[in-house]
mmCIF file of C-alpha atoms and ligand atoms in Angstrom:
data_model
loop_
_atom_site.group_PDB
_atom_site.id
_atom_site.type_symbol
_atom_site.label_atom_id
_atom_site.label_comp_id
_atom_site.label_asym_id
_atom_site.label_seq_id
_atom_site.Cartn_x
_atom_site.Cartn_y
_atom_site.Cartn_z
ATOM 1 C CA MET O 1 65.626 158.061 163.882
ATOM 2 C CA SER O 2 68.519 157.745 161.697
ATOM 3 C CA VAL O 3 69.855 154.746 159.847
ATOM 4 C CA VAL O 4 72.169 153.468 157.113
ATOM 5 C CA LEU O 5 70.225 152.062 154.165
ATOM 6 C CA GLN O 6 71.299 150.999 150.863
ATOM 7 C CA ILE O 7 69.707 152.084 147.751
ATOM 8 C CA ILE O 8 68.408 148.996 146.005
ATOM 9 C CA ALA O 9 66.456 150.565 143.294
ATOM 10 C CA ASN O 10 65.772 153.748 141.684
ATOM 11 C CA PHE O 11 63.429 155.289 139.138
ATOM 12 C CA GLY O 12 63.845 158.601 137.940
ATOM 13 C CA HIS O 13 63.993 160.719 141.507
ATOM 14 C CA GLN O 14 62.643 157.916 143.496
ATOM 15 C CA PHE O 15 64.726 155.460 145.411
ATOM 16 C CA LEU O 16 63.957 152.419 147.377
ATOM 17 C CA GLY O 17 66.268 151.694 150.417
ATOM 18 C CA GLN O 18 66.897 148.629 152.466
ATOM 19 C CA THR O 19 69.069 147.589 155.405
ATOM 20 C CA SER O 20 72.138 146.046 153.423
ATOM 21 C CA ASP O 21 72.455 142.852 155.428
ATOM 22 C CA ASN O 22 68.923 141.752 155.667
ATOM 23 C CA ALA O 23 67.120 140.489 152.072
ATOM 24 C CA GLU O 24 63.702 140.496 153.988
ATOM 25 C CA ALA O 25 63.869 143.791 155.670
ATOM 26 C CA SER O 26 60.983 146.238 154.308
ATOM 27 C CA LEU O 27 61.547 148.599 151.790
ATOM 28 C CA ILE O 28 61.760 151.962 152.224
ATOM 29 C CA GLN O 29 60.844 154.829 150.232
ATOM 30 C CA LEU O 30 63.090 157.494 149.957
ATOM 31 C CA VAL O 31 63.115 160.998 149.281
ATOM 32 C CA ALA O 32 66.170 163.491 148.657
ATOM 33 C CA ARG O 33 66.549 166.319 150.740
ATOM 34 C CA GLY O 34 67.637 169.666 149.643
ATOM 35 C CA LYS O 35 69.859 169.673 146.423
ATOM 36 C CA LYS O 36 69.152 166.682 144.256
ATOM 37 C CA GLN O 37 72.029 164.403 143.993
ATOM 38 C CA GLY O 38 72.985 161.724 141.711
ATOM 39 C CA TYR O 39 72.554 158.767 144.129
ATOM 40 C CA ALA O 40 72.777 155.262 142.700
ATOM 41 C CA VAL O 41 71.734 151.572 143.232
ATOM 42 C CA GLY O 42 74.269 150.343 145.587
ATOM 43 C CA ASP O 43 74.813 153.713 147.435
ATOM 44 C CA LEU O 44 74.832 153.617 151.329
ATOM 45 C CA VAL O 45 72.939 156.698 152.696
ATOM 46 C CA ASN O 46 72.282 158.390 155.840
ATOM 47 C CA VAL O 47 68.651 158.391 156.107
ATOM 48 C CA THR O 48 65.978 159.959 158.788
ATOM 49 C CA LEU O 49 62.831 157.759 159.122
ATOM 50 C CA THR O 50 59.601 159.661 158.755
ATOM 51 C CA SER O 51 57.617 156.546 159.256
ATOM 52 C CA ASP O 52 57.532 152.979 158.761
ATOM 53 C CA ASN O 53 58.255 152.932 155.059
ATOM 54 C CA GLN O 54 59.296 156.185 154.291
ATOM 55 C CA GLY O 55 62.731 158.302 154.834
ATOM 56 C CA ALA O 56 64.843 161.072 153.852
ATOM 57 C CA ILE O 57 67.992 161.151 152.554
ATOM 58 C CA GLU O 58 70.256 163.270 154.520
ATOM 59 C CA SER O 59 73.606 162.197 153.189
ATOM 60 C CA ILE O 60 75.634 159.555 151.362
ATOM 61 C CA VAL O 61 78.195 157.562 152.805
ATOM 62 C CA PRO O 62 81.424 157.900 150.800
ATOM 63 C CA ARG O 63 81.504 155.512 147.757
ATOM 64 C CA THR O 64 84.411 153.185 147.080
ATOM 65 C CA ASN O 65 83.379 153.401 143.112
ATOM 66 C CA LEU O 66 80.569 154.253 140.801
ATOM 67 C CA PHE O 67 79.882 152.825 137.381
ATOM 68 C CA TYR O 68 78.364 155.241 134.988
ATOM 69 C CA ARG O 69 77.831 156.101 131.106
ATOM 70 C CA SER O 70 77.988 159.760 130.094
ATOM 71 C CA GLU O 71 77.136 161.404 126.934
ATOM 72 C CA PHE O 72 77.974 165.298 127.090
ATOM 73 C CA ASN O 73 76.288 166.505 130.386
ATOM 74 C CA LYS O 74 73.871 163.561 130.612
ATOM 75 C CA GLN O 75 75.126 161.108 133.315
ATOM 76 C CA LYS O 76 73.701 157.775 133.768
ATOM 77 C CA ASN O 77 74.316 155.985 136.902
ATOM 78 C CA LEU O 78 74.781 152.115 136.620
ATOM 79 C CA ALA O 79 75.771 151.117 140.027
ATOM 80 C CA ALA O 80 78.126 152.143 143.193
ATOM 81 C CA ASN O 81 80.061 150.271 145.422
ATOM 82 C CA ILE O 82 80.487 147.097 143.277
ATOM 83 C CA ASP O 83 83.447 144.769 143.200
ATOM 84 C CA GLN O 84 82.920 143.195 139.440
ATOM 85 C CA VAL O 85 80.928 143.943 136.425
ATOM 86 C CA ALA O 86 79.778 141.385 134.292
ATOM 87 C CA ILE O 87 79.056 141.818 130.819
ATOM 88 C CA VAL O 88 76.730 139.764 129.141
ATOM 89 C CA CYS O 89 77.123 138.462 125.671
ATOM 90 C CA ALA O 90 74.996 135.789 123.787
ATOM 91 C CA THR O 91 75.749 133.753 120.995
ATOM 92 C CA GLU O 92 72.230 134.973 119.427
ATOM 93 C CA PRO O 93 71.157 137.636 118.562
ATOM 94 C CA ALA O 94 74.535 138.711 117.808
ATOM 95 C CA PHE O 95 76.230 141.026 120.380
ATOM 96 C CA SER O 96 77.963 144.142 119.731
ATOM 97 C CA GLU O 97 81.411 144.209 120.376
ATOM 98 C CA GLU O 98 81.577 147.851 120.482
ATOM 99 C CA LEU O 99 79.337 147.905 123.518
ATOM 100 C CA LEU O 100 81.340 145.103 125.136
ATOM 101 C CA GLY O 101 84.753 146.992 124.406
ATOM 102 C CA ARG O 102 83.314 150.329 126.246
ATOM 103 C CA ALA O 103 82.331 148.646 129.158
ATOM 104 C CA LEU O 104 85.522 147.095 129.683
ATOM 105 C CA ILE O 105 87.213 150.533 129.221
ATOM 106 C CA CYS O 106 84.781 151.626 131.619
ATOM 107 C CA ALA O 107 85.601 149.105 134.125
ATOM 108 C CA GLN O 108 89.336 149.494 133.694
ATOM 109 C CA VAL O 109 89.580 153.329 133.889
ATOM 110 C CA THR O 110 87.286 152.687 137.172
ATOM 111 C CA ASP O 111 89.221 150.035 138.371
ATOM 112 C CA ILE O 112 86.640 147.422 138.794
ATOM 113 C CA LYS O 113 87.452 143.901 137.786
ATOM 114 C CA ALA O 114 85.300 143.068 134.675
ATOM 115 C CA ILE O 115 84.097 139.567 133.537
ATOM 116 C CA ILE O 116 82.463 138.524 130.204
ATOM 117 C CA LEU O 117 79.732 135.901 130.127
ATOM 118 C CA LEU O 118 79.126 133.918 127.065
ATOM 119 C CA ASN O 119 75.159 132.751 127.590
ATOM 120 C CA LYS O 120 73.314 130.774 125.094
ATOM 121 C CA VAL O 121 76.330 128.319 124.579
ATOM 122 C CA ASP O 122 73.510 125.801 123.903
ATOM 123 C CA VAL O 123 72.854 127.397 120.535
ATOM 124 C CA ALA O 124 74.822 125.192 118.581
ATOM 125 C CA ASP O 125 75.418 126.625 115.209
ATOM 126 C CA LYS O 126 76.025 130.498 116.785
ATOM 127 C CA VAL O 127 78.480 129.351 119.360
ATOM 128 C CA ASP O 128 81.693 129.242 117.282
ATOM 129 C CA ALA O 129 81.290 132.627 115.562
ATOM 130 C CA ALA O 130 80.700 133.925 119.540
ATOM 131 C CA ARG O 131 84.079 131.911 120.721
ATOM 132 C CA ALA O 132 85.751 133.279 117.543
ATOM 133 C CA THR O 133 84.799 137.086 118.380
ATOM 134 C CA LEU O 134 85.596 136.573 122.276
ATOM 135 C CA SER O 135 88.897 134.901 121.688
ATOM 136 C CA LEU O 136 90.570 138.042 121.561
ATOM 137 C CA TYR O 137 89.669 139.189 125.077
ATOM 138 C CA PRO O 138 91.448 136.513 127.476
ATOM 139 C CA THR O 139 94.554 137.612 125.820
ATOM 140 C CA LEU O 140 94.109 140.998 126.915
ATOM 141 C CA GLY O 141 93.376 139.486 130.625
ATOM 142 C CA TYR O 142 89.579 139.151 130.751
ATOM 143 C CA ASP O 143 88.127 136.244 131.447
ATOM 144 C CA VAL O 144 85.400 134.572 129.172
ATOM 145 C CA TYR O 145 82.900 131.917 131.123
ATOM 146 C CA GLU O 146 80.205 130.225 128.743
ATOM 147 C CA LEU O 147 76.885 129.298 130.426
ATOM 148 C CA SER O 148 73.489 128.542 129.473
ATOM 149 C CA ALA O 149 70.888 130.235 131.421
ATOM 150 C CA HIS O 150 68.367 127.467 130.680
ATOM 151 C CA LYS O 151 70.722 124.871 132.211
ATOM 152 C CA SER O 152 70.832 124.405 135.979
ATOM 153 C CA GLU O 153 74.370 123.011 136.296
ATOM 154 C CA SER O 154 75.785 126.040 134.426
ATOM 155 C CA VAL O 155 74.135 128.621 136.601
ATOM 156 C CA SER O 156 75.174 126.876 139.479
ATOM 157 C CA LYS O 157 78.998 127.248 138.263
ATOM 158 C CA LEU O 158 78.380 130.670 138.027
ATOM 159 C CA THR O 159 77.404 131.073 141.429
ATOM 160 C CA SER O 160 81.283 130.530 142.352
ATOM 161 C CA LEU O 161 82.104 134.008 140.554
ATOM 162 C CA LEU O 162 79.545 135.663 142.322
ATOM 163 C CA ALA O 163 80.002 134.353 146.099
ATOM 164 C CA GLY O 164 80.767 137.177 148.452
ATOM 165 C CA LYS O 165 80.608 139.803 146.335
ATOM 166 C CA SER O 166 78.537 142.533 144.674
ATOM 167 C CA THR O 167 78.415 142.377 140.682
ATOM 168 C CA LEU O 168 77.131 144.705 138.549
ATOM 169 C CA LEU O 169 75.450 142.615 135.785
ATOM 170 C CA MET O 170 75.037 144.384 132.312
ATOM 171 C CA GLY O 171 74.172 143.772 128.685
ATOM 172 C CA GLN O 172 72.087 144.606 125.546
ATOM 173 C CA SER O 173 68.324 143.569 125.649
ATOM 174 C CA GLY O 174 67.968 140.078 124.443
ATOM 175 C CA MET O 175 71.366 138.414 125.876
ATOM 176 C CA GLY O 176 69.464 136.780 128.456
ATOM 177 C CA LYS O 177 69.867 138.822 131.378
ATOM 178 C CA SER O 178 66.608 138.426 132.951
ATOM 179 C CA SER O 179 66.671 134.556 132.260
ATOM 180 C CA LEU O 180 70.191 134.627 134.047
ATOM 181 C CA ILE O 181 68.850 136.536 137.288
ATOM 182 C CA ASN O 182 65.818 134.398 137.332
ATOM 183 C CA ALA O 183 67.936 131.168 137.405
ATOM 184 C CA LEU O 184 70.052 132.813 139.902
ATOM 185 C CA ILE O 185 67.544 134.548 142.202
ATOM 186 C CA PRO O 186 64.308 132.360 142.384
ATOM 187 C CA ASP O 187 62.392 134.815 144.057
ATOM 188 C CA ALA O 188 63.627 137.845 141.596
ATOM 189 C CA ASN O 189 59.963 138.073 139.882
ATOM 190 C CA ILE O 190 58.606 138.524 142.995
ATOM 191 C CA LYS O 191 61.139 141.171 144.441
ATOM 192 C CA THR O 192 60.705 142.683 141.277
ATOM 193 C CA ARG O 193 56.968 143.311 141.564
ATOM 194 C CA GLU O 194 57.437 144.304 145.439
ATOM 195 C CA ILE O 195 59.775 147.025 144.132
ATOM 196 C CA SER O 196 57.566 148.206 140.909
ATOM 197 C CA SER O 197 54.433 148.465 143.310
ATOM 198 C CA VAL O 198 56.060 150.905 145.700
ATOM 199 C CA LEU O 199 58.323 152.596 143.271
ATOM 200 C CA ASN O 200 56.083 153.362 140.477
ATOM 201 C CA SER O 201 53.000 151.599 140.776
ATOM 202 C CA GLY O 202 53.979 148.974 138.279
ATOM 203 C CA LYS O 203 54.768 150.805 135.140
ATOM 204 C CA HIS O 204 58.536 150.852 133.547
ATOM 205 C CA THR O 205 59.129 147.868 135.515
ATOM 206 C CA THR O 206 62.213 147.233 133.002
ATOM 207 C CA THR O 207 63.999 150.592 132.743
ATOM 208 C CA PHE O 208 65.178 150.771 136.130
ATOM 209 C CA SER O 209 68.245 149.294 137.930
ATOM 210 C CA ARG O 210 67.729 147.156 141.217
ATOM 211 C CA LEU O 211 69.940 145.278 143.750
ATOM 212 C CA TYR O 212 69.120 141.972 144.931
ATOM 213 C CA HIS O 213 70.549 140.420 148.281
ATOM 214 C CA CYS O 214 71.432 136.741 147.645
ATOM 215 C CA THR O 215 73.295 133.879 149.067
ATOM 216 C CA PHE O 216 76.023 132.227 146.786
ATOM 217 C CA ASP O 217 77.896 129.107 148.196
ATOM 218 C CA GLY O 218 76.922 130.052 151.659
ATOM 219 C CA GLN O 219 78.039 133.833 151.142
ATOM 220 C CA SER O 220 75.774 136.776 151.275
ATOM 221 C CA SER O 221 76.295 138.595 147.681
ATOM 222 C CA THR O 222 74.529 141.014 145.812
ATOM 223 C CA ILE O 223 73.604 141.470 141.970
ATOM 224 C CA ILE O 224 72.653 144.446 140.635
ATOM 225 C CA ASP O 225 70.784 144.302 137.355
ATOM 226 C CA SER O 226 70.694 147.248 135.120
ATOM 227 C CA PRO O 227 68.558 148.015 132.339
ATOM 228 C CA GLY O 228 69.360 146.802 128.699
ATOM 229 C CA PHE O 229 71.640 149.516 126.990
ATOM 230 C CA GLU O 230 72.254 150.566 123.153
ATOM 231 C CA ASN O 231 74.639 153.006 123.532
ATOM 232 C CA PHE O 232 77.918 153.949 126.148
ATOM 233 C CA GLY O 233 78.894 157.212 125.969
ATOM 234 C CA MET O 234 82.218 157.958 128.030
ATOM 235 C CA ALA O 235 82.371 161.617 128.026
ATOM 236 C CA GLN O 236 83.668 161.468 131.522
ATOM 237 C CA PHE O 237 87.065 160.253 130.325
ATOM 238 C CA SER O 238 90.261 161.906 129.413
ATOM 239 C CA VAL O 239 92.548 160.745 126.537
ATOM 240 C CA SER O 240 95.058 159.570 128.759
ATOM 241 C CA GLN O 241 92.803 157.767 130.786
ATOM 242 C CA ILE O 242 91.348 156.137 127.779
ATOM 243 C CA GLN O 243 94.743 155.015 126.632
ATOM 244 C CA HIS O 244 96.039 153.607 129.621
ATOM 245 C CA ALA O 245 92.591 151.167 129.365
ATOM 246 C CA MET O 246 93.749 149.651 125.949
ATOM 247 C CA LEU O 247 95.573 147.301 128.069
ATOM 248 C CA GLU O 248 97.689 145.457 125.006
ATOM 249 C CA PHE O 249 99.070 149.139 124.171
ATOM 250 C CA VAL O 250 100.411 149.801 127.640
ATOM 251 C CA PRO O 251 103.410 147.983 127.283
ATOM 252 C CA TYR O 252 104.856 150.101 124.169
ATOM 253 C CA PHE O 253 104.210 153.447 125.906
ATOM 254 C CA GLY O 254 107.098 155.347 126.401
ATOM 255 C CA GLN O 255 109.004 154.080 123.032
ATOM 256 C CA CYS O 256 107.023 156.275 120.510
ATOM 257 C CA LYS O 257 109.250 158.814 118.666
ATOM 258 C CA PHE O 258 107.007 161.860 120.074
ATOM 259 C CA HIS O 259 106.474 161.633 123.940
ATOM 260 C CA ASN O 260 102.964 163.060 123.319
ATOM 261 C CA CYS O 261 102.245 160.584 120.438
ATOM 262 C CA SER O 262 98.272 159.984 120.397
ATOM 263 C CA HIS O 263 99.091 156.448 118.850
ATOM 264 C CA ARG O 264 96.919 157.355 115.677
ATOM 265 C CA HIS O 265 98.985 158.344 112.831
ATOM 266 C CA GLU O 266 102.415 159.650 114.090
ATOM 267 C CA PRO O 267 106.012 158.149 112.758
ATOM 268 C CA GLN O 268 107.495 155.998 114.589
ATOM 269 C CA CYS O 269 104.877 155.196 116.771
ATOM 270 C CA ALA O 270 105.449 152.014 118.950
ATOM 271 C CA VAL O 271 101.687 151.268 119.583
ATOM 272 C CA LEU O 272 101.407 151.453 115.503
ATOM 273 C CA ASN O 273 104.606 149.340 115.002
ATOM 274 C CA ALA O 274 103.124 146.780 117.477
ATOM 275 C CA MET O 275 100.289 146.390 115.372
ATOM 276 C CA ASN O 276 101.827 146.169 112.250
ATOM 277 C CA GLU O 277 104.038 143.249 113.355
ATOM 278 C CA GLY O 278 100.788 141.692 114.539
ATOM 279 C CA HIS O 279 100.999 142.167 118.079
ATOM 280 C CA ILE O 280 98.054 144.304 118.546
ATOM 281 C CA HIS O 281 94.877 143.382 116.867
ATOM 282 C CA PRO O 282 93.498 145.863 114.105
ATOM 283 C CA THR O 283 90.010 146.182 115.330
ATOM 284 C CA ARG O 284 91.200 147.019 118.858
ATOM 285 C CA HIS O 285 93.299 150.099 117.272
ATOM 286 C CA ALA O 286 89.884 150.902 115.161
ATOM 287 C CA PHE O 287 87.926 150.550 118.219
ATOM 288 C CA TYR O 288 90.564 152.877 119.902
ATOM 289 C CA GLU O 289 90.396 155.638 117.080
ATOM 290 C CA ARG O 290 86.331 156.020 117.279
ATOM 291 C CA LEU O 291 86.996 156.513 121.189
ATOM 292 C CA LEU O 292 89.414 159.163 120.538
ATOM 293 C CA GLU O 293 87.315 160.469 117.878
ATOM 294 C CA GLN O 294 84.093 160.438 120.181
ATOM 295 C CA LEU O 295 85.964 162.436 122.965
ATOM 296 C CA ASP O 296 87.018 164.789 120.248
ATOM 297 C CA TYR O 297 83.422 165.237 119.152
ATOM 298 C CA TYR O 298 82.496 165.893 122.900
ATOM 299 C CA ASP O 299 85.480 168.659 123.215
ATOM 300 C CA ARG O 300 83.875 170.415 120.018
ATOM 301 C CA ALA O 301 80.373 170.435 121.140
ATOM 302 C CA ALA O 302 81.335 171.871 124.552
ATOM 303 C CA TYR O 303 82.204 175.406 122.993
HETATM 304 N N1 GDP W 401 68.550 128.873 123.900
HETATM 305 C C1 GDP W 401 68.888 129.927 124.875
HETATM 306 N N2 GDP W 401 68.030 130.987 125.004
HETATM 307 C C2 GDP W 401 68.079 131.882 126.173
HETATM 308 C C3 GDP W 401 69.133 131.333 127.286
HETATM 309 N N3 GDP W 401 68.856 132.358 128.138
HETATM 310 C C4 GDP W 401 67.838 133.196 127.524
HETATM 311 N N4 GDP W 401 67.374 132.884 126.258
HETATM 312 C C5 GDP W 401 66.193 133.456 125.503
HETATM 313 O O1 GDP W 401 66.660 134.817 125.016
HETATM 314 C C6 GDP W 401 65.582 135.310 125.150
HETATM 315 C C7 GDP W 401 66.050 136.845 125.943
HETATM 316 O O2 GDP W 401 66.014 136.209 127.172
HETATM 317 P P1 GDP W 401 65.889 137.517 128.474
HETATM 318 O O3 GDP W 401 66.257 136.951 129.662
HETATM 319 O O4 GDP W 401 64.654 138.241 127.925
HETATM 320 O O5 GDP W 401 67.090 138.846 128.029
HETATM 321 P P2 GDP W 401 67.274 140.183 128.311
HETATM 322 O O6 GDP W 401 66.608 140.986 127.509
HETATM 323 O O7 GDP W 401 69.131 140.206 128.360
HETATM 324 O O8 GDP W 401 66.874 140.371 129.794
HETATM 325 C C8 GDP W 401 64.596 134.991 125.694
HETATM 326 O O9 GDP W 401 63.571 134.442 124.998
HETATM 327 C C9 GDP W 401 65.113 133.730 126.364
HETATM 328 O O10 GDP W 401 64.190 132.500 126.678
HETATM 329 C C10 GDP W 401 69.955 130.284 126.794
HETATM 330 O O11 GDP W 401 70.796 130.205 127.910
HETATM 331 N N5 GDP W 401 69.977 129.656 125.894
HETATM 332 MG MG1 MG W 402 65.216 141.579 130.500
HETATM 333 ZN ZN1 ZN W 403 102.467 156.241 119.555
#
């Protein structure tokens, strides 16, 4: 029998599928037939069932999008077919603005809405510093929502942002992602144990992405939890894609002296002029230079 299933967890080359509209549907262990493909959590796949709880992936339903990081030829799929990515930061431990910036670039190039969650705002002596760091991002067009995973009224406010959507939750470890998932999805622990027991006999329970079906504000929604990350390579993008994802640079494009200006060191560069006049934050321009340096490095290493 052939069915369409959604991949809700993967670990290495093992996948778990479930019908996409029923949180209580049983978990089907999936193997990829033929050439190994880079399936991602959130993918819809055509499956031939070989038993009650096993099946073979025959083909993939075309994706609306795929969010992934990459270094050289190593690709790490985080999620497919998502409506938005929520990047979790915290007041403590301090979060990496570099990783936040990279996740935002990736969302921008992939044309996925990104929102920033500042968790642990109950930590009174750290909240001002975190707010100061994040104050730049609303000026670029990104909404920042403050919350505390330990406060139920704050978590219930969050559900209105998630209702009816498929959201990839990402963040460094320690930011409170698991606490948020547990507050949002009361039986998340049970589901996780169930997934681990089918997928990999309980090992490495925190190292794979998983998708949770949930109902927020009466609307069917999904949350994809991803493993904590400490780097975020974007070898897949071109210089031009990165330039256009620097949203505050975009209004100045076309005004530089050289039409192929890299906006790094050229004379009469409209982007550099805007920075010197205080319209572009120097930390963002330095961030942009680091991204381009890393692309140069990938290019040189490829030969
Ligand atoms: N004060 C405070 N601590 C939190 C909050 N959310 C999470 N934590 C704590 O931060 C630590 C890391 O949380 P965890 O959910 O494991 O983070 P993860 O690594 O992102 O999954 C734990 O000790 C949590 O209890 C919060 O809103 N306020
Ligand atoms: Mg965790
Ligand atoms: Zn320029």
